[in-house]
mmCIF file of C-alpha atoms in Angstrom:
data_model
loop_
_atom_site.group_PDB
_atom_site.id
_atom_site.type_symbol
_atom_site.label_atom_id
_atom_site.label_comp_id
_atom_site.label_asym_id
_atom_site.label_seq_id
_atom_site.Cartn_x
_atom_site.Cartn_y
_atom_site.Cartn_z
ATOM 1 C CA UNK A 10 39.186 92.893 -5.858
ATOM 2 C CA UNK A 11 37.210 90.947 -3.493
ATOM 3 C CA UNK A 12 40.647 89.921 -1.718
ATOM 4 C CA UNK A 13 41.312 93.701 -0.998
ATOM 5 C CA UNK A 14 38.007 93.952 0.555
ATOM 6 C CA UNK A 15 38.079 90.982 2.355
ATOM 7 C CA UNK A 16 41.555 92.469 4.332
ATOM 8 C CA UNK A 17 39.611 95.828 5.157
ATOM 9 C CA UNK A 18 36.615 94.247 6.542
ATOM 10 C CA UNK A 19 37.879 91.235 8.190
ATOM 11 C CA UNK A 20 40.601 92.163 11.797
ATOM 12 C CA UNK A 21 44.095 89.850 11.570
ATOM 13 C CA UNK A 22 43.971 87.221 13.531
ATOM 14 C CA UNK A 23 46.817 88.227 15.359
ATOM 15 C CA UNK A 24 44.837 91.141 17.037
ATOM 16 C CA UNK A 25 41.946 88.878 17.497
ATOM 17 C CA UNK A 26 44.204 87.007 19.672
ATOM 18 C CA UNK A 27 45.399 90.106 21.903
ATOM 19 C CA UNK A 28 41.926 91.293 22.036
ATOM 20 C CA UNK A 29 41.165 87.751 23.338
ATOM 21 C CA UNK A 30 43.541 87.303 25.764
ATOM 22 C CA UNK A 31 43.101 90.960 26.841
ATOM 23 C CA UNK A 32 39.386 90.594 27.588
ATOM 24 C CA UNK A 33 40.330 87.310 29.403
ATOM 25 C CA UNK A 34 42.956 88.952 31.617
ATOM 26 C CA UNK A 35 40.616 91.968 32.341
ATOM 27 C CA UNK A 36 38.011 89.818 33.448
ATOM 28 C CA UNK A 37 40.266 88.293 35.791
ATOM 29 C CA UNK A 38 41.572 91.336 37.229
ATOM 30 C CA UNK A 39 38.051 93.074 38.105
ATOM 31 C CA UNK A 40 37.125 89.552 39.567
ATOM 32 C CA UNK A 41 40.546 89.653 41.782
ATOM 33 C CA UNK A 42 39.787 93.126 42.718
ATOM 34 C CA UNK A 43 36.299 92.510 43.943
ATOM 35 C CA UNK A 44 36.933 89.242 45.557
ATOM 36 C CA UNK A 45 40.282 91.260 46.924
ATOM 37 C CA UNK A 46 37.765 94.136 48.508
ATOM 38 C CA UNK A 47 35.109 91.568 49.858
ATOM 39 C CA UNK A 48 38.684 89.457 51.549
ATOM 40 C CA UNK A 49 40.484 92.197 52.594
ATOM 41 C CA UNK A 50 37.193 93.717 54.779
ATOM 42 C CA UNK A 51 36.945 90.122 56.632
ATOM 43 C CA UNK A 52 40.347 89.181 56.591
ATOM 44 C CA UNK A 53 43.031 92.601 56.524
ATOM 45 C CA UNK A 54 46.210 90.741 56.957
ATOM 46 C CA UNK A 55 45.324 88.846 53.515
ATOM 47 C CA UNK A 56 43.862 92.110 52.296
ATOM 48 C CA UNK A 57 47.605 93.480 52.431
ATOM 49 C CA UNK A 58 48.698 90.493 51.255
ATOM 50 C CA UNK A 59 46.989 90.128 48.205
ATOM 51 C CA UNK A 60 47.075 94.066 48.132
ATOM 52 C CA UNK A 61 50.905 93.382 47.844
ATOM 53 C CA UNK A 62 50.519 90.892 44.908
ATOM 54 C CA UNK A 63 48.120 92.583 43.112
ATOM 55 C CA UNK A 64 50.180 95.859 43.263
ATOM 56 C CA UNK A 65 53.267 93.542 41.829
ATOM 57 C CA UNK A 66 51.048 92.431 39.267
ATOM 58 C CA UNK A 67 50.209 95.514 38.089
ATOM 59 C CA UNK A 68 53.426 96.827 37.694
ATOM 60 C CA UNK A 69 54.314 94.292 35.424
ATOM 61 C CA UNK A 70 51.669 94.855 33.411
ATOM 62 C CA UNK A 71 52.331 98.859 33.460
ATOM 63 C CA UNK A 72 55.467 97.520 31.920
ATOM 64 C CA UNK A 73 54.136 96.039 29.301
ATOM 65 C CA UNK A 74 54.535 97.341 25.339
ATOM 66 C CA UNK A 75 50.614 97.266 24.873
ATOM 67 C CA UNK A 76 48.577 100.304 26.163
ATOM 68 C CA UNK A 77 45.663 98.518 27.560
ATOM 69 C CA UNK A 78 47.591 96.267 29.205
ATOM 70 C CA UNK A 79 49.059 99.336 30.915
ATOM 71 C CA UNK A 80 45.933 100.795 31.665
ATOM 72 C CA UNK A 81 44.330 97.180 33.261
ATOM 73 C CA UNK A 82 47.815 97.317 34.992
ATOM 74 C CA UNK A 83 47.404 100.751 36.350
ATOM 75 C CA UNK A 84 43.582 100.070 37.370
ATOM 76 C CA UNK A 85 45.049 96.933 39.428
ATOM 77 C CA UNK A 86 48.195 98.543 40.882
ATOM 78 C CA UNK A 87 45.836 100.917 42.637
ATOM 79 C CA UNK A 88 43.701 99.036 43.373
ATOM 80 C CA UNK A 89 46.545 96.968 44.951
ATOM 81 C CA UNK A 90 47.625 100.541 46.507
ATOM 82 C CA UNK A 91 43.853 101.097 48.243
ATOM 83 C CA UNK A 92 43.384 97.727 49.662
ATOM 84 C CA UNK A 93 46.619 98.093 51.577
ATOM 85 C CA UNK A 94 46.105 101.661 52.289
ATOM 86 C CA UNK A 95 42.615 100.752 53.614
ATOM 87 C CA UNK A 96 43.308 98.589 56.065
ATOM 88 C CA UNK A 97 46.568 100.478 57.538
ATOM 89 C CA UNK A 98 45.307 104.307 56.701
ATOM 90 C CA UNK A 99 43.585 106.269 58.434
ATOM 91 C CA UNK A 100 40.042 104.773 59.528
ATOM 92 C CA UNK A 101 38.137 107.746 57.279
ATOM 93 C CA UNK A 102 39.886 106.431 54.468
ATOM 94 C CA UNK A 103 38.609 102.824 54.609
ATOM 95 C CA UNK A 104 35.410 103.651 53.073
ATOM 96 C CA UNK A 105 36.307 105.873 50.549
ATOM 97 C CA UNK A 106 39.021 102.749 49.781
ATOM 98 C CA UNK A 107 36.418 100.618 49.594
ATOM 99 C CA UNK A 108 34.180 102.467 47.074
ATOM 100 C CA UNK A 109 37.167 103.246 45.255
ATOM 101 C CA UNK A 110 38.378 99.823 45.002
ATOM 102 C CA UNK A 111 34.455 98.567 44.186
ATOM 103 C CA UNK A 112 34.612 100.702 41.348
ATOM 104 C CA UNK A 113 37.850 99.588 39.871
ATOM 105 C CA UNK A 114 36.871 96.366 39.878
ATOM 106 C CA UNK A 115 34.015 97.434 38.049
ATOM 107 C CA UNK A 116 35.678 99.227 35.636
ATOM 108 C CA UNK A 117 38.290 96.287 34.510
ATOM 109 C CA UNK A 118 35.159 93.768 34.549
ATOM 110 C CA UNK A 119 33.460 95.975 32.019
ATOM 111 C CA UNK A 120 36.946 96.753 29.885
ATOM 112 C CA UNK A 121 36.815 92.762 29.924
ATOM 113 C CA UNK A 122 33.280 92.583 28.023
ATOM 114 C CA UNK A 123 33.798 95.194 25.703
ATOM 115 C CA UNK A 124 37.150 93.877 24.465
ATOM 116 C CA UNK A 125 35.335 89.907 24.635
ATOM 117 C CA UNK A 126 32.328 91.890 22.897
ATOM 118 C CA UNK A 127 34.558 93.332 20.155
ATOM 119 C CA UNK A 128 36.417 89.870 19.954
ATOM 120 C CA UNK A 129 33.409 88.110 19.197
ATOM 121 C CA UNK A 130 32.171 90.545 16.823
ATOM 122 C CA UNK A 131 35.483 90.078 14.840
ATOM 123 C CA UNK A 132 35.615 86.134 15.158
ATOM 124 C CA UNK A 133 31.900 86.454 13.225
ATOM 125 C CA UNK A 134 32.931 88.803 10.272
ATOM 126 C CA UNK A 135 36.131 86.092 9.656
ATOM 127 C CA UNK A 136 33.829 83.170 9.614
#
């Protein structure tokens, strides 16, 4: 009996490792799109740029089987999508880009600490 209850209350380690490396990769991606918004005001030839990487990037991860990698890839391939339109769109649409792209970034940085949150929480009830 206490076996049976141990499997309900403790997660498999396999989705502690997704959940892991999915709060890692979030993390990543709202740091890329802020430091992406703060380079591609200074600097808008490396805005497109890494607008055109992170838009790649994205897409791969929309491609993925897992649906929050899909969603962290759709977050980034628009966010991708706004610094490039940003700096060659219309001038109204740079700040609206901007604020746009801020809170993306936002957004995947705090999908990052909920899933490292929830991680943690399930590392604990295993050990």
């Amino acid at each position: 009996m206490d076996e049976e209850n141990r499997r309900k209350f403790f997660p498999p380690a396999r989705k502690l490792e997704k959940l892991g490396v999915a709060a890692i990769a979030d993390i990543a991606g709202g740091v890329f799109l802020f430091v992406l918004g703060i380079l591609g005001a200074r600097f808008p030839l490396l805005g497109i740029i890494l607008g055109g990487l992170s838009v790649i990037a994205g897409i791969a991860a929309i491609r993925s089987r897992d649906p929050a990698d899909r969603k962290a890839g759709a977050i980034l391939a628009a966010g991708g999508g706004l610094a490039i339109l940003s700096r060659v769109g219309a001038v109204f649409f740079q700040p609206l880009a901007g604020t746009l792209l801020s809170i993306g970034a936002f957004g995947l940085f705090a999908m990052g600490i909920w899933k490292g949150i929830r991680f943690l929480m399930g590392l604990r009830r295993r050990g």
